[in-house]
PDB file of C-alpha atoms in Angstrom:
ATOM      1  CA  MET J  26       0.258   0.115  -0.268  1.00  0.00           C
ATOM      2  CA  ALA J  27       0.937   3.730  -0.983  1.00  0.00           C
ATOM      3  CA  VAL J  28      -0.219   7.349  -0.579  1.00  0.00           C
ATOM      4  CA  LEU J  29      -0.218   9.204  -3.748  1.00  0.00           C
ATOM      5  CA  THR J  30      -0.382  13.506  -3.021  1.00  0.00           C
ATOM      6  CA  ILE J  31      -1.474  14.256  -5.865  1.00  0.00           C
ATOM      7  CA  GLY J  32      -1.231  18.524  -5.387  1.00  0.00           C
ATOM      8  CA  LEU J  33      -0.069  22.093  -4.879  1.00  0.00           C
ATOM      9  CA  SER J  34       3.536  22.344  -3.549  1.00  0.00           C
ATOM     10  CA  CYS J  35       4.393  26.047  -3.125  1.00  0.00           C
ATOM     11  CA  TYR J  36       6.666  28.358  -1.354  1.00  0.00           C
ATOM     12  CA  ASP J  37       5.002  29.758   1.755  1.00  0.00           C
ATOM     13  CA  GLN J  38       6.355  33.161   3.579  1.00  0.00           C
ATOM     14  CA  PHE J  39       4.502  34.219   6.851  1.00  0.00           C
ATOM     15  CA  PHE J  40       3.974  37.715   7.895  1.00  0.00           C
ATOM     16  CA  PHE J  41       2.632  38.477  11.365  1.00  0.00           C
ATOM     17  CA  ILE J  42       0.907  41.540  12.148  1.00  0.00           C
ATOM     18  CA  PRO J  43      -0.207  43.666  14.692  1.00  0.00           C
ATOM     19  CA  ASP J  44      -3.105  44.282  12.516  1.00  0.00           C
ATOM     20  CA  TYR J  45      -4.930  43.542   9.568  1.00  0.00           C
ATOM     21  CA  PRO J  46      -3.219  46.436   7.073  1.00  0.00           C
ATOM     22  CA  VAL J  47      -5.319  49.122   5.967  1.00  0.00           C
ATOM     23  CA  GLU J  48      -5.217  50.229   1.516  1.00  0.00           C
ATOM     24  CA  ASP J  49      -2.440  52.672   0.668  1.00  0.00           C
ATOM     25  CA  HIS J  50      -0.844  52.803   3.935  1.00  0.00           C
ATOM     26  CA  LYS J  51       2.243  50.499   4.874  1.00  0.00           C
ATOM     27  CA  ILE J  52       2.632  47.753   7.574  1.00  0.00           C
ATOM     28  CA  PHE J  53       6.098  46.027   9.321  1.00  0.00           C
ATOM     29  CA  SER J  54       5.221  42.280  10.585  1.00  0.00           C
ATOM     30  CA  THR J  55       6.610  41.622  13.883  1.00  0.00           C
ATOM     31  CA  GLU J  56       7.467  38.187  12.854  1.00  0.00           C
ATOM     32  CA  PHE J  57       8.636  36.008   9.954  1.00  0.00           C
ATOM     33  CA  LEU J  58       8.901  32.350   8.761  1.00  0.00           C
ATOM     34  CA  GLU J  59       8.995  30.930   5.789  1.00  0.00           C
ATOM     35  CA  SER J  60       8.969  26.807   4.259  1.00  0.00           C
ATOM     36  CA  GLY J  61       8.027  25.168   1.575  1.00  0.00           C
ATOM     37  CA  GLY J  62       3.626  24.312   1.435  1.00  0.00           C
ATOM     38  CA  GLY J  63       0.393  23.290   0.158  1.00  0.00           C
ATOM     39  CA  PRO J  64      -2.666  21.654   0.558  1.00  0.00           C
ATOM     40  CA  CYS J  65      -1.328  18.428  -0.496  1.00  0.00           C
ATOM     41  CA  GLY J  66       1.995  19.913   0.010  1.00  0.00           C
ATOM     42  CA  ASN J  67       2.171  19.672   3.205  1.00  0.00           C
ATOM     43  CA  ALA J  68      -0.202  16.987   3.839  1.00  0.00           C
ATOM     44  CA  SER J  69       2.943  14.747   2.690  1.00  0.00           C
ATOM     45  CA  TYR J  70       4.826  16.483   4.440  1.00  0.00           C
ATOM     46  CA  LEU J  71       2.802  15.583   7.438  1.00  0.00           C
ATOM     47  CA  LEU J  72       2.222  11.401   5.875  1.00  0.00           C
ATOM     48  CA  GLY J  73       6.796  11.654   5.465  1.00  0.00           C
ATOM     49  CA  LEU J  74       6.344  12.301   9.129  1.00  0.00           C
ATOM     50  CA  TRP J  75       4.691  10.074  10.210  1.00  0.00           C
ATOM     51  CA  GLY J  76       6.514   7.045   8.497  1.00  0.00           C
ATOM     52  CA  ILE J  77       4.121   6.810   5.875  1.00  0.00           C
ATOM     53  CA  ASN J  78       4.859   5.888   2.005  1.00  0.00           C
ATOM     54  CA  VAL J  79       3.955   8.498  -0.045  1.00  0.00           C
ATOM     55  CA  TYR J  80       4.505   9.561  -3.330  1.00  0.00           C
ATOM     56  CA  HIS J  81       4.596  13.391  -3.859  1.00  0.00           C
ATOM     57  CA  ILE J  82       3.158  14.143  -7.229  1.00  0.00           C
ATOM     58  CA  THR J  83       3.145  17.801  -8.066  1.00  0.00           C
ATOM     59  CA  SER J  84       4.287  20.679 -10.466  1.00  0.00           C
ATOM     60  CA  LEU J  85       7.263  22.902 -10.024  1.00  0.00           C
ATOM     61  CA  LYS J  86      10.746  25.591 -11.278  1.00  0.00           C
ATOM     62  CA  ASN J  87      13.607  23.839 -10.810  1.00  0.00           C
ATOM     63  CA  ASP J  88      14.502  28.030  -9.452  1.00  0.00           C
ATOM     64  CA  ILE J  89      15.380  28.989  -5.984  1.00  0.00           C
ATOM     65  CA  TYR J  90      12.122  28.195  -3.956  1.00  0.00           C
ATOM     66  CA  GLY J  91      11.149  24.762  -5.890  1.00  0.00           C
ATOM     67  CA  THR J  92      14.984  23.844  -4.777  1.00  0.00           C
ATOM     68  CA  TYR J  93      14.064  24.673  -1.467  1.00  0.00           C
ATOM     69  CA  ILE J  94      10.838  22.765  -1.698  1.00  0.00           C
ATOM     70  CA  ILE J  95      11.730  19.514  -3.698  1.00  0.00           C
ATOM     71  CA  SER J  96      15.016  19.229  -0.075  1.00  0.00           C
ATOM     72  CA  GLU J  97      12.122  19.432   1.859  1.00  0.00           C
ATOM     73  CA  LEU J  98      10.707  17.109   1.644  1.00  0.00           C
ATOM     74  CA  ASN J  99      13.238  14.560   1.226  1.00  0.00           C
ATOM     75  CA  SER J 100      14.654  15.861   4.752  1.00  0.00           C
ATOM     76  CA  VAL J 101      10.804  13.812   6.082  1.00  0.00           C
ATOM     77  CA  ASN J 102      11.177  10.533   2.950  1.00  0.00           C
ATOM     78  CA  VAL J 103       8.727  12.064   0.618  1.00  0.00           C
ATOM     79  CA  ASN J 104       8.788  10.398  -3.261  1.00  0.00           C
ATOM     80  CA  ILE J 105       9.172  13.273  -5.455  1.00  0.00           C
ATOM     81  CA  GLU J 106      10.533  11.907  -7.684  1.00  0.00           C
ATOM     82  CA  TYR J 107       7.445  11.126 -10.702  1.00  0.00           C
ATOM     83  CA  SER J 108       6.774  15.028 -10.059  1.00  0.00           C
ATOM     84  CA  ILE J 109       6.662  17.367 -12.732  1.00  0.00           C
ATOM     85  CA  ILE J 110       9.766  19.582 -12.555  1.00  0.00           C
ATOM     86  CA  ASN J 111      11.215  22.095 -15.506  1.00  0.00           C
ATOM     87  CA  HIS J 112      12.094  25.699 -16.105  1.00  0.00           C
ATOM     88  CA  ASP J 113       8.627  24.747 -17.924  1.00  0.00           C
ATOM     89  CA  GLN J 114       6.981  25.162 -14.906  1.00  0.00           C
ATOM     90  CA  ILE J 115       6.178  27.850 -12.482  1.00  0.00           C
ATOM     91  CA  THR J 116       7.244  27.093  -8.709  1.00  0.00           C
ATOM     92  CA  PRO J 117       4.407  28.738  -6.562  1.00  0.00           C
ATOM     93  CA  LEU J 118       4.369  31.246  -3.897  1.00  0.00           C
ATOM     94  CA  SER J 119       2.800  32.074  -1.089  1.00  0.00           C
ATOM     95  CA  THR J 120       2.331  35.129   0.464  1.00  0.00           C
ATOM     96  CA  ILE J 121      -0.005  34.734   3.665  1.00  0.00           C
ATOM     97  CA  LEU J 122      -0.268  37.802   6.547  1.00  0.00           C
ATOM     98  CA  ILE J 123      -1.994  36.953   9.881  1.00  0.00           C
ATOM     99  CA  ASN J 124      -2.965  38.853  12.112  1.00  0.00           C
ATOM    100  CA  GLU J 125      -1.641  38.988  15.775  1.00  0.00           C
ATOM    101  CA  LYS J 126      -5.499  40.583  16.802  1.00  0.00           C
ATOM    102  CA  ASN J 127      -7.313  38.018  15.715  1.00  0.00           C
ATOM    103  CA  LYS J 128      -5.808  34.393  14.487  1.00  0.00           C
ATOM    104  CA  SER J 129      -7.410  35.236  11.292  1.00  0.00           C
ATOM    105  CA  ARG J 130      -5.299  35.080   7.917  1.00  0.00           C
ATOM    106  CA  THR J 131      -4.940  35.650   4.418  1.00  0.00           C
ATOM    107  CA  ILE J 132      -3.161  34.227   1.183  1.00  0.00           C
ATOM    108  CA  ILE J 133      -2.281  35.654  -1.843  1.00  0.00           C
ATOM    109  CA  THR J 134      -1.113  32.623  -4.030  1.00  0.00           C
ATOM    110  CA  ASN J 135       1.292  33.481  -7.410  1.00  0.00           C
ATOM    111  CA  LYS J 136       0.914  29.911  -9.283  1.00  0.00           C
ATOM    112  CA  SER J 137       0.083  29.064 -13.156  1.00  0.00           C
ATOM    113  CA  ASN J 138      -3.555  28.925 -14.295  1.00  0.00           C
ATOM    114  CA  LYS J 139      -2.574  27.384 -17.793  1.00  0.00           C
ATOM    115  CA  THR J 140      -4.466  24.268 -18.765  1.00  0.00           C
ATOM    116  CA  LYS J 141      -1.118  22.535 -17.987  1.00  0.00           C
ATOM    117  CA  LYS J 142       0.150  19.404 -20.462  1.00  0.00           C
ATOM    118  CA  ILE J 143       1.658  16.506 -19.738  1.00  0.00           C
ATOM    119  CA  CYS J 144       4.598  15.516 -22.475  1.00  0.00           C
ATOM    120  CA  ASN J 145       5.458  12.051 -23.153  1.00  0.00           C
ATOM    121  CA  SER J 146       8.304  11.734 -21.157  1.00  0.00           C
ATOM    122  CA  ASP J 147       6.086  12.889 -18.285  1.00  0.00           C
ATOM    123  CA  ARG J 148       3.246  10.105 -19.172  1.00  0.00           C
ATOM    124  CA  ASN J 149       6.160   7.780 -19.459  1.00  0.00           C
ATOM    125  CA  ARG J 150       7.433   8.657 -16.198  1.00  0.00           C
ATOM    126  CA  LEU J 151       3.712   9.032 -14.073  1.00  0.00           C
ATOM    127  CA  GLN J 152       2.813   5.078 -16.493  1.00  0.00           C
ATOM    128  CA  LEU J 153       6.353   3.986 -15.001  1.00  0.00           C
ATOM    129  CA  LEU J 154       4.988   4.942 -11.045  1.00  0.00           C
ATOM    130  CA  ILE J 155       1.071   3.952 -11.817  1.00  0.00           C
ATOM    131  CA  ASP J 156       2.279  -0.405 -13.440  1.00  0.00           C
ATOM    132  CA  LYS J 157       4.669  -0.125  -9.728  1.00  0.00           C
ATOM    133  CA  LEU J 158       1.543   0.448  -7.850  1.00  0.00           C
ATOM    134  CA  ASN J 159      -1.149  -1.448 -10.041  1.00  0.00           C
ATOM    135  CA  LYS J 160       1.205  -4.376  -8.903  1.00  0.00           C
ATOM    136  CA  ASP J 161       0.737  -4.531  -5.275  1.00  0.00           C
ATOM    137  CA  LYS J 162      -2.304  -6.039  -4.262  1.00  0.00           C
ATOM    138  CA  GLY J 163      -2.671  -3.334  -1.888  1.00  0.00           C
ATOM    139  CA  VAL J 164      -4.912  -0.480  -1.887  1.00  0.00           C
ATOM    140  CA  HIS J 165      -3.994   2.963  -2.475  1.00  0.00           C
ATOM    141  CA  ILE J 166      -5.318   6.021  -1.294  1.00  0.00           C
ATOM    142  CA  ILE J 167      -5.286   8.941  -2.878  1.00  0.00           C
ATOM    143  CA  LEU J 168      -5.471  12.579  -1.486  1.00  0.00           C
ATOM    144  CA  ILE J 169      -6.762  15.419  -4.279  1.00  0.00           C
ATOM    145  CA  ASP J 170      -7.118  19.450  -4.031  1.00  0.00           C
ATOM    146  CA  GLY J 171      -8.339  19.632  -7.867  1.00  0.00           C
ATOM    147  CA  HIS J 172      -4.773  22.260  -7.912  1.00  0.00           C
ATOM    148  CA  GLU J 173      -3.340  19.774 -11.132  1.00  0.00           C
ATOM    149  CA  TYR J 174      -6.067  19.056 -12.437  1.00  0.00           C
ATOM    150  CA  GLU J 175      -4.818  17.298 -15.897  1.00  0.00           C
ATOM    151  CA  LEU J 176      -2.795  15.105 -13.390  1.00  0.00           C
ATOM    152  CA  SER J 177      -5.248  13.877 -11.457  1.00  0.00           C
ATOM    153  CA  GLU J 178      -7.305  13.297 -14.167  1.00  0.00           C
ATOM    154  CA  PHE J 179      -4.302  11.309 -15.721  1.00  0.00           C
ATOM    155  CA  ILE J 180      -2.445   9.579 -12.753  1.00  0.00           C
ATOM    156  CA  ILE J 181      -6.165   8.009 -10.420  1.00  0.00           C
ATOM    157  CA  PRO J 182      -7.994   6.675 -14.012  1.00  0.00           C
ATOM    158  CA  LYS J 183      -5.464   4.136 -14.155  1.00  0.00           C
ATOM    159  CA  ILE J 184      -4.334   2.977  -9.967  1.00  0.00           C
ATOM    160  CA  SER J 185      -6.776   0.212  -9.904  1.00  0.00           C
ATOM    161  CA  ASN J 186      -7.392  -0.020  -6.373  1.00  0.00           C
ATOM    162  CA  LYS J 187      -7.683   3.039  -4.997  1.00  0.00           C
ATOM    163  CA  ILE J 188      -9.604   5.211  -2.260  1.00  0.00           C
ATOM    164  CA  VAL J 189      -9.516   8.973  -3.243  1.00  0.00           C
ATOM    165  CA  VAL J 190      -9.295  11.708  -0.561  1.00  0.00           C
ATOM    166  CA  MET J 191     -10.471  14.613  -2.003  1.00  0.00           C
ATOM    167  CA  ASP J 192      -9.281  17.935   0.020  1.00  0.00           C
ATOM    168  CA  ALA J 193     -11.890  20.877  -0.949  1.00  0.00           C
ATOM    169  CA  GLY J 194     -10.747  24.105   0.088  1.00  0.00           C
ATOM    170  CA  ASN J 195     -12.460  26.638  -2.372  1.00  0.00           C
ATOM    171  CA  LEU J 196     -15.036  25.948  -5.110  1.00  0.00           C
ATOM    172  CA  ARG J 197     -13.257  25.264  -8.170  1.00  0.00           C
ATOM    173  CA  GLU J 198     -14.420  23.612 -11.498  1.00  0.00           C
ATOM    174  CA  SER J 199     -11.519  21.542 -11.568  1.00  0.00           C
ATOM    175  CA  ASN J 200     -13.169  20.592  -7.761  1.00  0.00           C
ATOM    176  CA  LEU J 201     -16.179  19.461  -9.114  1.00  0.00           C
ATOM    177  CA  LYS J 202     -14.911  17.691 -12.517  1.00  0.00           C
ATOM    178  CA  LEU J 203     -12.592  15.262  -9.822  1.00  0.00           C
ATOM    179  CA  ALA J 204     -15.418  14.327  -7.628  1.00  0.00           C
ATOM    180  CA  LYS J 205     -16.773  11.734  -9.578  1.00  0.00           C
ATOM    181  CA  TYR J 206     -13.868   9.976  -8.175  1.00  0.00           C
ATOM    182  CA  THR J 207     -13.728  10.471  -4.810  1.00  0.00           C
ATOM    183  CA  ASP J 208     -14.562   8.377  -1.714  1.00  0.00           C
ATOM    184  CA  TYR J 209     -14.663  11.258   1.139  1.00  0.00           C
ATOM    185  CA  PHE J 210     -14.370  14.356  -0.289  1.00  0.00           C
ATOM    186  CA  ILE J 211     -14.185  16.803   2.554  1.00  0.00           C
ATOM    187  CA  ALA J 212     -14.914  20.468   1.910  1.00  0.00           C
ATOM    188  CA  SER J 213     -14.376  23.390   4.002  1.00  0.00           C
ATOM    189  CA  GLU J 214     -17.157  25.914   5.131  1.00  0.00           C
ATOM    190  CA  HIS J 215     -16.338  28.118   2.913  1.00  0.00           C
ATOM    191  CA  PHE J 216     -16.642  25.641   0.226  1.00  0.00           C
ATOM    192  CA  ALA J 217     -20.215  24.321   1.351  1.00  0.00           C
ATOM    193  CA  GLN J 218     -20.913  27.950   1.872  1.00  0.00           C
ATOM    194  CA  ASP J 219     -20.130  28.934  -2.236  1.00  0.00           C
ATOM    195  CA  LEU J 220     -21.560  25.496  -2.962  1.00  0.00           C
ATOM    196  CA  ILE J 221     -25.091  25.660  -1.671  1.00  0.00           C
ATOM    197  CA  ASN J 222     -25.049  30.297  -1.862  1.00  0.00           C
ATOM    198  CA  GLU J 223     -25.610  30.028   1.747  1.00  0.00           C
ATOM    199  CA  LYS J 224     -23.725  31.333   4.761  1.00  0.00           C
ATOM    200  CA  ASN J 225     -24.429  30.018   7.915  1.00  0.00           C
ATOM    201  CA  MET J 226     -23.516  26.304   8.236  1.00  0.00           C
ATOM    202  CA  LEU J 227     -25.102  25.510  11.575  1.00  0.00           C
ATOM    203  CA  LEU J 228     -28.373  25.291  10.433  1.00  0.00           C
ATOM    204  CA  ARG J 229     -29.187  21.826   9.782  1.00  0.00           C
ATOM    205  CA  LYS J 230     -31.105  22.746   6.507  1.00  0.00           C
ATOM    206  CA  ASN J 231     -28.010  24.160   4.441  1.00  0.00           C
ATOM    207  CA  GLN J 232     -25.669  20.674   6.117  1.00  0.00           C
ATOM    208  CA  ILE J 233     -28.299  18.199   4.597  1.00  0.00           C
ATOM    209  CA  LEU J 234     -28.125  20.336   1.691  1.00  0.00           C
ATOM    210  CA  ALA J 235     -24.855  21.022   1.225  1.00  0.00           C
ATOM    211  CA  LEU J 236     -23.898  17.188   2.097  1.00  0.00           C
ATOM    212  CA  LYS J 237     -26.457  15.634  -0.288  1.00  0.00           C
ATOM    213  CA  MET J 238     -25.858  17.855  -3.065  1.00  0.00           C
ATOM    214  CA  ILE J 239     -21.365  17.135  -2.847  1.00  0.00           C
ATOM    215  CA  GLU J 240     -23.314  13.146  -1.823  1.00  0.00           C
ATOM    216  CA  GLU J 241     -24.655  13.257  -5.609  1.00  0.00           C
ATOM    217  CA  ILE J 242     -21.166  15.328  -8.021  1.00  0.00           C
ATOM    218  CA  SER J 243     -18.962  11.725  -5.851  1.00  0.00           C
ATOM    219  CA  ALA J 244     -17.611   8.142  -6.898  1.00  0.00           C
ATOM    220  CA  PRO J 245     -20.419   6.267  -5.223  1.00  0.00           C
ATOM    221  CA  GLU J 246     -21.010   4.724  -2.079  1.00  0.00           C
ATOM    222  CA  ASN J 247     -19.525   8.123  -1.186  1.00  0.00           C
ATOM    223  CA  THR J 248     -19.257  10.117   2.409  1.00  0.00           C
ATOM    224  CA  PRO J 249     -18.809  13.500   2.394  1.00  0.00           C
ATOM    225  CA  ILE J 250     -17.977  15.183   5.093  1.00  0.00           C
ATOM    226  CA  ILE J 251     -17.229  19.692   5.624  1.00  0.00           C
ATOM    227  CA  THR J 252     -15.604  21.155   8.208  1.00  0.00           C
ATOM    228  CA  LEU J 253     -16.361  23.600  10.812  1.00  0.00           C
ATOM    229  CA  GLY J 254     -13.449  24.962  11.633  1.00  0.00           C
ATOM    230  CA  GLU J 255     -13.780  25.428  15.489  1.00  0.00           C
ATOM    231  CA  TYR J 256     -18.003  23.996  15.493  1.00  0.00           C
ATOM    232  CA  GLY J 257     -15.447  20.175  14.462  1.00  0.00           C
ATOM    233  CA  VAL J 258     -16.755  18.274  11.251  1.00  0.00           C
ATOM    234  CA  ILE J 259     -19.624  16.608   9.680  1.00  0.00           C
ATOM    235  CA  SER J 260     -20.271  14.099   7.636  1.00  0.00           C
ATOM    236  CA  LEU J 261     -22.966  12.159   6.023  1.00  0.00           C
ATOM    237  CA  GLU J 262     -23.678   7.944   6.950  1.00  0.00           C
ATOM    238  CA  ASN J 263     -26.243   6.340   6.398  1.00  0.00           C
ATOM    239  CA  LYS J 264     -28.313   9.019   5.150  1.00  0.00           C
ATOM    240  CA  GLU J 265     -27.829  10.119   8.788  1.00  0.00           C
ATOM    241  CA  ILE J 266     -25.985  13.621   9.835  1.00  0.00           C
ATOM    242  CA  CYS J 267     -23.333  12.936  12.160  1.00  0.00           C
ATOM    243  CA  HIS J 268     -21.125  15.246  13.764  1.00  0.00           C
ATOM    244  CA  TYR J 269     -17.243  15.282  15.014  1.00  0.00           C
ATOM    245  CA  SER J 270     -16.960  17.967  18.049  1.00  0.00           C
ATOM    246  CA  ALA J 271     -13.590  20.230  17.781  1.00  0.00           C
ATOM    247  CA  TYR J 272     -11.109  19.453  20.127  1.00  0.00           C
ATOM    248  CA  ASP J 273     -10.673  23.207  23.061  1.00  0.00           C
ATOM    249  CA  CYS J 274      -7.444  24.734  22.225  1.00  0.00           C
ATOM    250  CA  VAL J 275      -5.814  28.909  22.242  1.00  0.00           C
ATOM    251  CA  PRO J 276      -5.142  29.196  18.265  1.00  0.00           C
ATOM    252  CA  VAL J 277      -2.266  31.497  17.109  1.00  0.00           C
ATOM    253  CA  ASP J 278      -1.524  30.607  13.415  1.00  0.00           C
ATOM    254  CA  THR J 279      -4.842  28.452  11.455  1.00  0.00           C
ATOM    255  CA  THR J 280      -3.655  28.941   8.293  1.00  0.00           C
ATOM    256  CA  GLY J 281      -2.148  24.225   8.636  1.00  0.00           C
ATOM    257  CA  ALA J 282      -5.051  23.741  10.167  1.00  0.00           C
ATOM    258  CA  GLY J 283      -7.182  22.104   7.019  1.00  0.00           C
ATOM    259  CA  ASP J 284      -3.747  20.841   5.944  1.00  0.00           C
ATOM    260  CA  ILE J 285      -2.876  18.646   8.470  1.00  0.00           C
ATOM    261  CA  PHE J 286      -6.863  17.773   8.915  1.00  0.00           C
ATOM    262  CA  HIS J 287      -6.196  16.065   5.902  1.00  0.00           C
ATOM    263  CA  GLY J 288      -3.150  14.525   6.144  1.00  0.00           C
ATOM    264  CA  ALA J 289      -4.131  13.188   9.599  1.00  0.00           C
ATOM    265  CA  PHE J 290      -7.196  11.568   7.568  1.00  0.00           C
ATOM    266  CA  VAL J 291      -5.428  10.094   5.080  1.00  0.00           C
ATOM    267  CA  PHE J 292      -3.351   8.592   8.239  1.00  0.00           C
ATOM    268  CA  GLY J 293      -5.923   7.700  10.098  1.00  0.00           C
ATOM    269  CA  LEU J 294      -6.876   5.323   7.043  1.00  0.00           C
ATOM    270  CA  CYS J 295      -4.235   3.294   5.644  1.00  0.00           C
ATOM    271  CA  GLN J 296      -4.377   2.468  10.229  1.00  0.00           C
ATOM    272  CA  LYS J 297      -7.766   1.372   8.992  1.00  0.00           C
ATOM    273  CA  TRP J 298      -9.675   2.281  11.419  1.00  0.00           C
ATOM    274  CA  ASP J 299     -13.208   3.405  11.357  1.00  0.00           C
ATOM    275  CA  LEU J 300     -14.549   7.127  10.425  1.00  0.00           C
ATOM    276  CA  GLU J 301     -15.227   8.172  13.692  1.00  0.00           C
ATOM    277  CA  ARG J 302     -11.375   7.054  15.078  1.00  0.00           C
ATOM    278  CA  VAL J 303     -10.150   8.812  11.852  1.00  0.00           C
ATOM    279  CA  ILE J 304     -12.154  12.002  12.202  1.00  0.00           C
ATOM    280  CA  TYR J 305     -11.325  13.081  15.777  1.00  0.00           C
ATOM    281  CA  PHE J 306      -7.687  12.390  15.118  1.00  0.00           C
ATOM    282  CA  SER J 307      -7.426  14.101  12.140  1.00  0.00           C
ATOM    283  CA  ASN J 308      -9.534  16.957  14.301  1.00  0.00           C
ATOM    284  CA  LEU J 309      -6.975  16.965  17.314  1.00  0.00           C
ATOM    285  CA  ALA J 310      -3.873  16.679  15.134  1.00  0.00           C
ATOM    286  CA  SER J 311      -5.509  20.089  13.492  1.00  0.00           C
ATOM    287  CA  ALA J 312      -5.545  21.699  16.937  1.00  0.00           C
ATOM    288  CA  ILE J 313      -2.320  20.878  18.125  1.00  0.00           C
ATOM    289  CA  SER J 314      -1.400  21.996  15.543  1.00  0.00           C
ATOM    290  CA  ILE J 315      -2.683  26.264  15.301  1.00  0.00           C
ATOM    291  CA  GLU J 316      -1.669  26.822  18.953  1.00  0.00           C
ATOM    292  CA  LYS J 317       1.756  27.268  17.116  1.00  0.00           C
ATOM    293  CA  LYS J 318       3.271  29.185  14.945  1.00  0.00           C
ATOM    294  CA  GLY J 319       4.320  28.249  10.905  1.00  0.00           C
ATOM    295  CA  VAL J 320       3.261  24.902   9.681  1.00  0.00           C
ATOM    296  CA  ARG J 321       5.930  22.803   9.296  1.00  0.00           C
ATOM    297  CA  HIS J 322       8.411  24.102  11.737  1.00  0.00           C
ATOM    298  CA  ILE J 323       5.504  22.845  14.212  1.00  0.00           C
ATOM    299  CA  LEU J 324       3.695  19.622  12.077  1.00  0.00           C
ATOM    300  CA  PRO J 325       3.492  17.759  15.493  1.00  0.00           C
ATOM    301  CA  SER J 326       4.787  13.670  16.001  1.00  0.00           C
ATOM    302  CA  LEU J 327       2.903  11.155  16.106  1.00  0.00           C
ATOM    303  CA  ALA J 328       3.188  10.805  19.860  1.00  0.00           C
ATOM    304  CA  GLU J 329       2.334  13.862  20.262  1.00  0.00           C
ATOM    305  CA  VAL J 330      -1.001  13.858  19.030  1.00  0.00           C
ATOM    306  CA  GLN J 331      -1.855  10.780  20.776  1.00  0.00           C
ATOM    307  CA  ASN J 332      -0.504  11.434  23.629  1.00  0.00           C
ATOM    308  CA  SER J 333      -2.379  15.048  23.604  1.00  0.00           C
ATOM    309  CA  LYS J 334      -4.437  15.973  26.857  1.00  0.00           C
ATOM    310  CA  LEU J 335      -6.640  18.514  24.914  1.00  0.00           C
ATOM    311  CA  SER J 336     -10.207  18.021  25.642  1.00  0.00           C
ATOM    312  CA  LEU J 337     -13.853  17.770  23.077  1.00  0.00           C
ATOM    313  CA  LYS J 338     -16.130  20.871  22.288  1.00  0.00           C
ATOM    314  CA  PRO J 339     -19.436  19.966  23.285  1.00  0.00           C
ATOM    315  CA  GLN J 340     -21.438  19.040  20.711  1.00  0.00           C
ATOM    316  CA  LEU J 341     -23.426  21.021  18.145  1.00  0.00           C
ATOM    317  CA  LYS J 342     -27.210  21.865  19.606  1.00  0.00           C
TER     318      LYS J 342
END
């Protein structure tokens, strides 16, 4: 069994600021951090850190930023040899503003929005990986975020035994198109709001509507899931809404909360845990991480999550 993460890797720069900047004014950060990032990039890093056999499929330019990202992933044994890395690509860059007043984060990312063309040599390399995985009788887990649509479309249908997990942070056409492959479509609150054009995701009627819409566009016998931040997670299981409480923590920087949740979710699937255990474990890993600044700098070890003393918040009424 192996894990594939197919999606965005980027170079993150974190600026911690006293308050959100006023337009046309100058402001200085109180602290600065930098590291690799991206939804699938961070998830693959966490999985590598926790000892999972993971292949990360992304596209990067072989510039100083791409080289840094590769080195960082290699440091935790993430296999990136099947990624597309050349001068024709763009290494995505993200500026992250963390408002120290209310702990919100605003992310500005520069990435290629052009349709990606996969050349024959890259197709042949990817096919080698596909053939290798198909020789393994185990079930492989694929995490996607929609940012590498063409790579996802090329790879996913060719993998015989698989479970596909979607990190749907924002409502994009690529996420909707890839939903047909997805066994666990994990939507953020923002995604769900935009999907049903409603803001209040604590209303049961809105939760039902969003979960059912996700269920309809996903693979047969899928499980739709929506993350609600401090209000926990909801899912649709056997036609019933299930609620999983968040853990009580003191947020400092919420930047990588979703990425860590999805990485931990995949880890739980690798252990063949039941869904309840997977979600609570993912909630806990995410809660631990947002109590510190940054993402990869502060990722919890597996032992830290297993031995955490954080307590659950009350159930939603």
